[in-house]
């Protein structure tokens, strides 16, 4: 299973230590990257309230225990089924604890009544949890969170592009090396394959510039007739090139092959780089749009309804509350 963070990255549950059973309970998943890169925002994955029957299971973390979310303000159970099962369990416990059969019916009736009261309590808790949400701060919180996630994405894109640029530098280096080696091979009428064309990133890092310079030195050496007398240098640079005849058995056609390879790499990386640049621009624009919303929309546009912000706030809750309180009162009297 996978979870999506608001930064748009997907995570395997096992990679973020999330038991698969708990996935349904996740309200808003915050990935480790977003958490770490925004310590001041104290971001944390939020959870829905779990079905009460599941919570009260003898082994709540077993897969037999219900792991569905409760119906929020409407019930602390995920379903009528779980509500009934929970009550049955309670009755059984009551019986085991010495409760008498003849009193059981009363108890069941009471349980039903209490359920009405419980709903009321749930609603109250729900309200307590979000004390009169000041719309500005809630909006700001949401904006902060979005910016945090966008910043994380931006960081990742920038990092990725820097890596890609580095790889591109290496391709350009190789392109130059192919050219130098080909020219030299032509001039000295040898195979001229340069082993350093196989250099990986580390070697390129350490010796890249030196490799290109070695061609100048080598050319000087080869121009002077007394190669033998500068033997020290000859050995230090000479071992890289194949001294076989043109089209030697081991390297025949290396020039064409390498040119094609470099061209392909260059094109691929250019495409990736431009994609990353576009993405970076989009993210930056997204951040700007949050920080400086277009003035045309400044006239308090109604916030879009979303899953994270159920539009219950002003309308439905008081009604449920009223009903529930009434119910409770009626039954009590
Ligand atoms: Zn994230
Ligand atoms: Zn994974
Ligand atoms: Zn349940
Ligand atoms: Zn060769």
XYZ file of C-alpha atoms and ligand atoms in Angstrom:
337
model
C 0.000 0.000 0.000
C 1.042 3.560 -0.543
C 0.318 6.887 1.080
C 0.361 10.272 -0.529
C 1.748 13.302 1.208
C 0.452 16.730 0.286
C 3.833 17.350 -1.342
C 2.616 14.816 -3.922
C 5.155 12.167 -3.083
C 3.927 8.622 -2.608
C 5.337 6.433 0.124
C 5.144 2.727 0.728
C 3.523 2.095 4.081
C 6.385 -0.170 5.073
C 8.899 2.562 4.267
C 7.272 4.943 6.755
C 6.552 2.310 9.406
C 2.834 2.483 8.886
C 0.992 -0.778 9.578
C -1.262 -1.479 6.627
C -4.138 -1.898 9.069
C -3.913 1.761 10.001
C -4.030 3.178 6.525
C -7.798 3.737 6.625
C -7.352 5.755 9.774
C -4.952 8.251 8.265
C -6.532 11.640 7.862
C -3.600 13.615 6.482
C -0.305 11.900 5.862
C 2.844 13.992 6.290
C 5.965 12.427 4.902
C 9.285 12.377 6.796
C 10.826 14.793 4.314
C 8.124 17.402 4.881
C 8.356 16.922 8.616
C 12.111 17.313 8.727
C 12.344 20.216 6.357
C 9.765 22.246 8.261
C 10.516 21.689 11.926
C 8.954 25.039 12.881
C 5.555 23.927 11.574
C 5.429 20.810 13.738
C 3.812 18.857 10.961
C 2.541 15.433 11.834
C 0.387 12.802 10.277
C -3.142 13.185 11.580
C -5.544 10.343 12.180
C -9.272 9.945 12.151
C -10.860 8.611 15.280
C -10.960 4.869 15.193
C -14.144 2.828 15.559
C -14.806 2.467 19.281
C -15.452 -1.254 18.937
C -11.966 -1.655 17.481
C -10.439 0.406 20.282
C -12.157 -1.704 22.937
C -11.178 -4.991 21.369
C -9.268 -7.305 23.704
C -6.359 -7.036 21.273
C -6.815 -3.716 19.476
C -3.793 -4.118 17.218
C -4.825 -7.518 15.890
C -6.346 -7.679 12.457
C -9.545 -9.023 14.037
C -10.163 -5.696 15.727
C -12.030 -3.159 13.631
C -9.595 -0.655 12.078
C -12.101 1.523 10.291
C -12.573 5.157 11.201
C -15.595 6.150 13.238
C -18.360 8.099 11.586
C -17.010 11.232 13.216
C -19.673 13.489 14.626
C -22.380 10.948 13.873
C -21.109 7.973 15.813
C -18.067 6.668 17.548
C -18.519 3.433 15.640
C -17.705 2.847 12.006
C -21.064 1.174 11.439
C -24.243 0.099 13.169
C -22.850 -3.385 13.055
C -19.846 -2.477 15.202
C -22.056 -0.484 17.559
C -24.274 -3.494 18.104
C -21.354 -5.844 18.498
C -19.803 -3.538 21.056
C -23.035 -3.441 23.038
C -23.292 -7.225 22.888
C -19.790 -7.429 24.251
C -20.663 -5.061 27.057
C -23.732 -7.105 27.927
C -21.702 -10.265 27.969
C -19.130 -8.689 30.240
C -21.875 -7.416 32.475
C -23.300 -10.898 32.681
C -19.919 -12.421 33.445
C -19.387 -9.867 36.145
C -22.451 -11.222 37.917
C -25.141 -9.234 36.176
C -28.491 -10.910 36.433
C -30.582 -12.074 33.513
C -33.693 -10.320 34.642
C -31.841 -7.060 34.902
C -30.321 -7.567 31.494
C -33.263 -6.223 29.567
C -33.137 -3.063 31.572
C -29.465 -2.829 30.914
C -29.970 -3.224 27.180
C -32.606 -0.545 27.212
C -30.284 1.714 29.128
C -27.549 1.032 26.674
C -29.730 2.281 23.885
C -30.555 5.387 25.783
C -26.965 5.983 26.617
C -26.063 5.709 23.006
C -28.167 8.780 22.432
C -26.279 10.629 25.081
C -23.003 9.371 23.754
C -23.691 10.846 20.359
C -24.216 14.148 22.071
C -20.932 13.840 23.911
C -19.188 13.012 20.663
C -20.455 16.129 19.050
C -19.369 18.172 22.000
C -15.914 16.724 21.821
C -15.788 17.395 18.142
C -16.586 21.006 18.851
C -14.078 21.239 21.665
C -11.415 19.900 19.404
C -11.804 22.785 16.984
C -12.624 25.721 19.204
C -14.433 28.290 17.065
C -11.965 28.066 14.202
C -10.817 31.553 13.444
C -11.010 31.434 9.662
C -7.871 33.477 9.164
C -5.581 31.313 11.251
C -7.014 28.118 9.816
C -6.441 29.479 6.359
C -2.969 30.533 7.295
C -2.217 27.120 8.706
C -3.360 25.524 5.516
C -1.272 27.941 3.468
C 1.760 27.284 5.648
C 1.346 23.605 5.141
C 1.000 23.956 1.419
C 4.043 26.187 1.243
C 5.996 23.728 3.349
C 5.160 20.927 0.981
C 5.902 23.037 -2.069
C 9.239 23.986 -0.539
C 10.051 20.346 -0.039
C 9.200 19.605 -3.624
C 11.253 22.567 -4.719
C 14.228 21.370 -2.721
C 13.942 17.940 -4.290
C 13.684 19.348 -7.786
C 16.643 21.662 -7.260
C 18.678 18.807 -5.853
C 17.731 16.582 -8.747
C 18.605 19.282 -11.249
C 21.982 19.899 -9.686
C 22.740 16.212 -9.917
C 21.607 16.166 -13.515
C 23.749 19.213 -14.312
C 26.744 17.431 -12.874
C 26.026 14.404 -14.986
C 25.715 16.704 -17.948
C 29.122 18.232 -17.177
C 30.553 14.765 -17.261
C 28.935 14.024 -20.605
C 30.416 17.242 -21.986
C 33.789 16.246 -20.647
C 33.483 12.897 -22.352
C 32.455 14.600 -25.557
C 35.622 16.664 -25.457
C 37.711 13.641 -24.670
C 36.282 11.679 -27.581
C 37.129 14.575 -29.851
C 40.687 14.928 -28.538
C 41.317 11.211 -28.671
C 39.918 10.904 -32.192
C 42.029 13.789 -33.445
C 45.109 12.344 -31.855
C 44.451 8.869 -33.246
C 44.186 10.400 -36.696
C 47.429 12.342 -36.232
C 49.556 9.527 -34.902
C 47.896 6.937 -37.138
C 47.205 4.533 -34.310
C 44.135 3.011 -32.703
C 44.428 5.704 -30.042
C 41.601 4.470 -27.828
C 41.889 6.274 -24.499
C 41.080 4.051 -21.545
C 40.000 7.083 -19.581
C 36.877 7.275 -21.701
C 35.635 4.664 -19.271
C 36.165 6.873 -16.246
C 33.285 6.920 -13.810
C 32.086 9.849 -11.808
C 34.702 9.568 -9.080
C 37.644 9.395 -11.426
C 36.202 12.189 -13.482
C 35.898 14.223 -10.326
C 39.529 13.644 -9.377
C 41.255 13.632 -12.751
C 38.847 15.116 -15.296
C 40.761 18.333 -15.940
C 44.103 16.557 -15.860
C 42.962 14.095 -18.510
C 42.194 16.879 -20.961
C 45.486 18.617 -20.187
C 47.406 15.423 -20.782
C 46.573 15.753 -24.469
C 48.532 18.977 -24.725
C 51.526 17.454 -23.023
C 51.280 14.364 -25.099
C 51.104 16.446 -28.263
C 54.247 18.347 -27.245
C 56.011 15.112 -26.539
C 55.006 13.615 -29.824
C 56.050 16.739 -31.702
C 59.580 16.574 -30.370
C 61.700 13.796 -31.803
C 63.537 12.876 -28.677
C 60.710 10.975 -27.016
C 63.217 8.656 -25.521
C 64.831 11.376 -23.469
C 61.640 12.410 -21.752
C 60.881 8.891 -20.858
C 59.545 9.861 -17.408
C 56.679 11.783 -18.930
C 56.117 9.218 -21.615
C 55.436 6.532 -19.119
C 53.276 8.691 -16.925
C 50.899 9.514 -19.756
C 51.634 6.872 -22.296
C 49.833 4.003 -20.688
C 46.328 5.290 -21.386
C 46.322 5.057 -25.143
C 46.091 1.946 -27.212
C 49.148 1.849 -29.467
C 47.678 -0.753 -31.771
C 47.266 -0.097 -35.445
C 44.275 1.833 -36.742
C 41.168 -0.319 -36.320
C 42.923 -2.543 -33.854
C 41.126 -5.729 -33.005
C 39.985 -4.706 -29.574
C 38.758 -1.189 -30.301
C 37.825 -1.046 -33.969
C 35.273 1.692 -34.557
C 35.429 3.156 -31.051
C 35.151 6.717 -32.328
C 31.760 6.297 -33.948
C 30.434 4.313 -31.039
C 31.522 6.842 -28.466
C 30.267 9.812 -30.450
C 26.850 8.193 -30.716
C 26.815 7.342 -27.039
C 27.728 10.863 -26.000
C 25.104 12.349 -28.309
C 22.421 10.108 -26.853
C 23.405 10.903 -23.263
C 23.477 14.576 -24.009
C 20.036 14.582 -25.533
C 18.511 12.528 -22.732
C 19.953 14.723 -20.049
C 18.982 17.899 -21.858
C 15.373 16.703 -21.892
C 15.433 15.846 -18.213
C 17.033 19.160 -17.364
C 14.417 21.138 -19.200
C 11.630 19.146 -17.536
C 13.136 19.881 -14.144
C 13.486 23.546 -14.991
C 9.826 23.720 -15.966
C 8.812 21.921 -12.802
C 10.879 24.252 -10.681
C 9.257 27.259 -12.311
C 5.789 25.832 -11.653
C 6.508 25.147 -8.007
C 7.939 28.615 -7.513
C 4.837 30.053 -9.086
C 2.680 27.907 -6.799
C 4.474 29.322 -3.768
C 4.124 32.864 -5.049
C 0.430 32.359 -5.695
C -0.073 31.345 -2.079
C 2.070 34.123 -0.665
C 0.717 36.796 -2.990
C -2.663 35.675 -4.232
C -3.774 37.323 -7.468
C -5.466 40.584 -6.480
C -8.602 39.752 -8.471
C -9.444 36.966 -6.038
C -8.606 38.983 -2.973
C -12.278 39.669 -2.232
C -12.731 36.823 0.235
C -13.437 34.011 -2.129
C -15.258 31.182 -0.345
C -12.745 28.523 0.473
C -13.074 25.500 -1.722
C -14.689 22.569 0.002
C -12.211 19.797 0.429
C -11.926 16.554 2.300
C -9.564 18.119 4.776
C -12.052 20.846 5.627
C -15.541 19.446 5.772
C -18.009 22.279 5.328
C -19.912 21.214 8.428
C -18.698 23.962 10.622
C -21.476 26.486 10.920
C -24.470 24.520 9.728
C -24.739 20.870 10.507
C -23.046 20.595 13.856
C -25.330 22.789 15.946
C -28.323 21.001 14.470
C -26.981 17.583 15.498
C -26.058 18.986 18.826
C -29.536 20.394 19.341
C -31.174 17.167 18.295
C -28.938 15.070 20.431
C -29.402 17.231 23.467
C -33.140 17.130 22.958
C -33.054 13.362 22.592
C -31.006 13.014 25.725
C -33.307 15.251 27.671
C -36.418 13.474 26.468
C -35.176 10.042 27.416
C -33.916 11.147 30.765
C -37.182 12.698 31.880
Zn 5.662 15.470 1.911
Zn 9.151 2.322 -0.619
Zn -16.007 -0.804 13.370
Zn 43.151 -0.319 -29.721
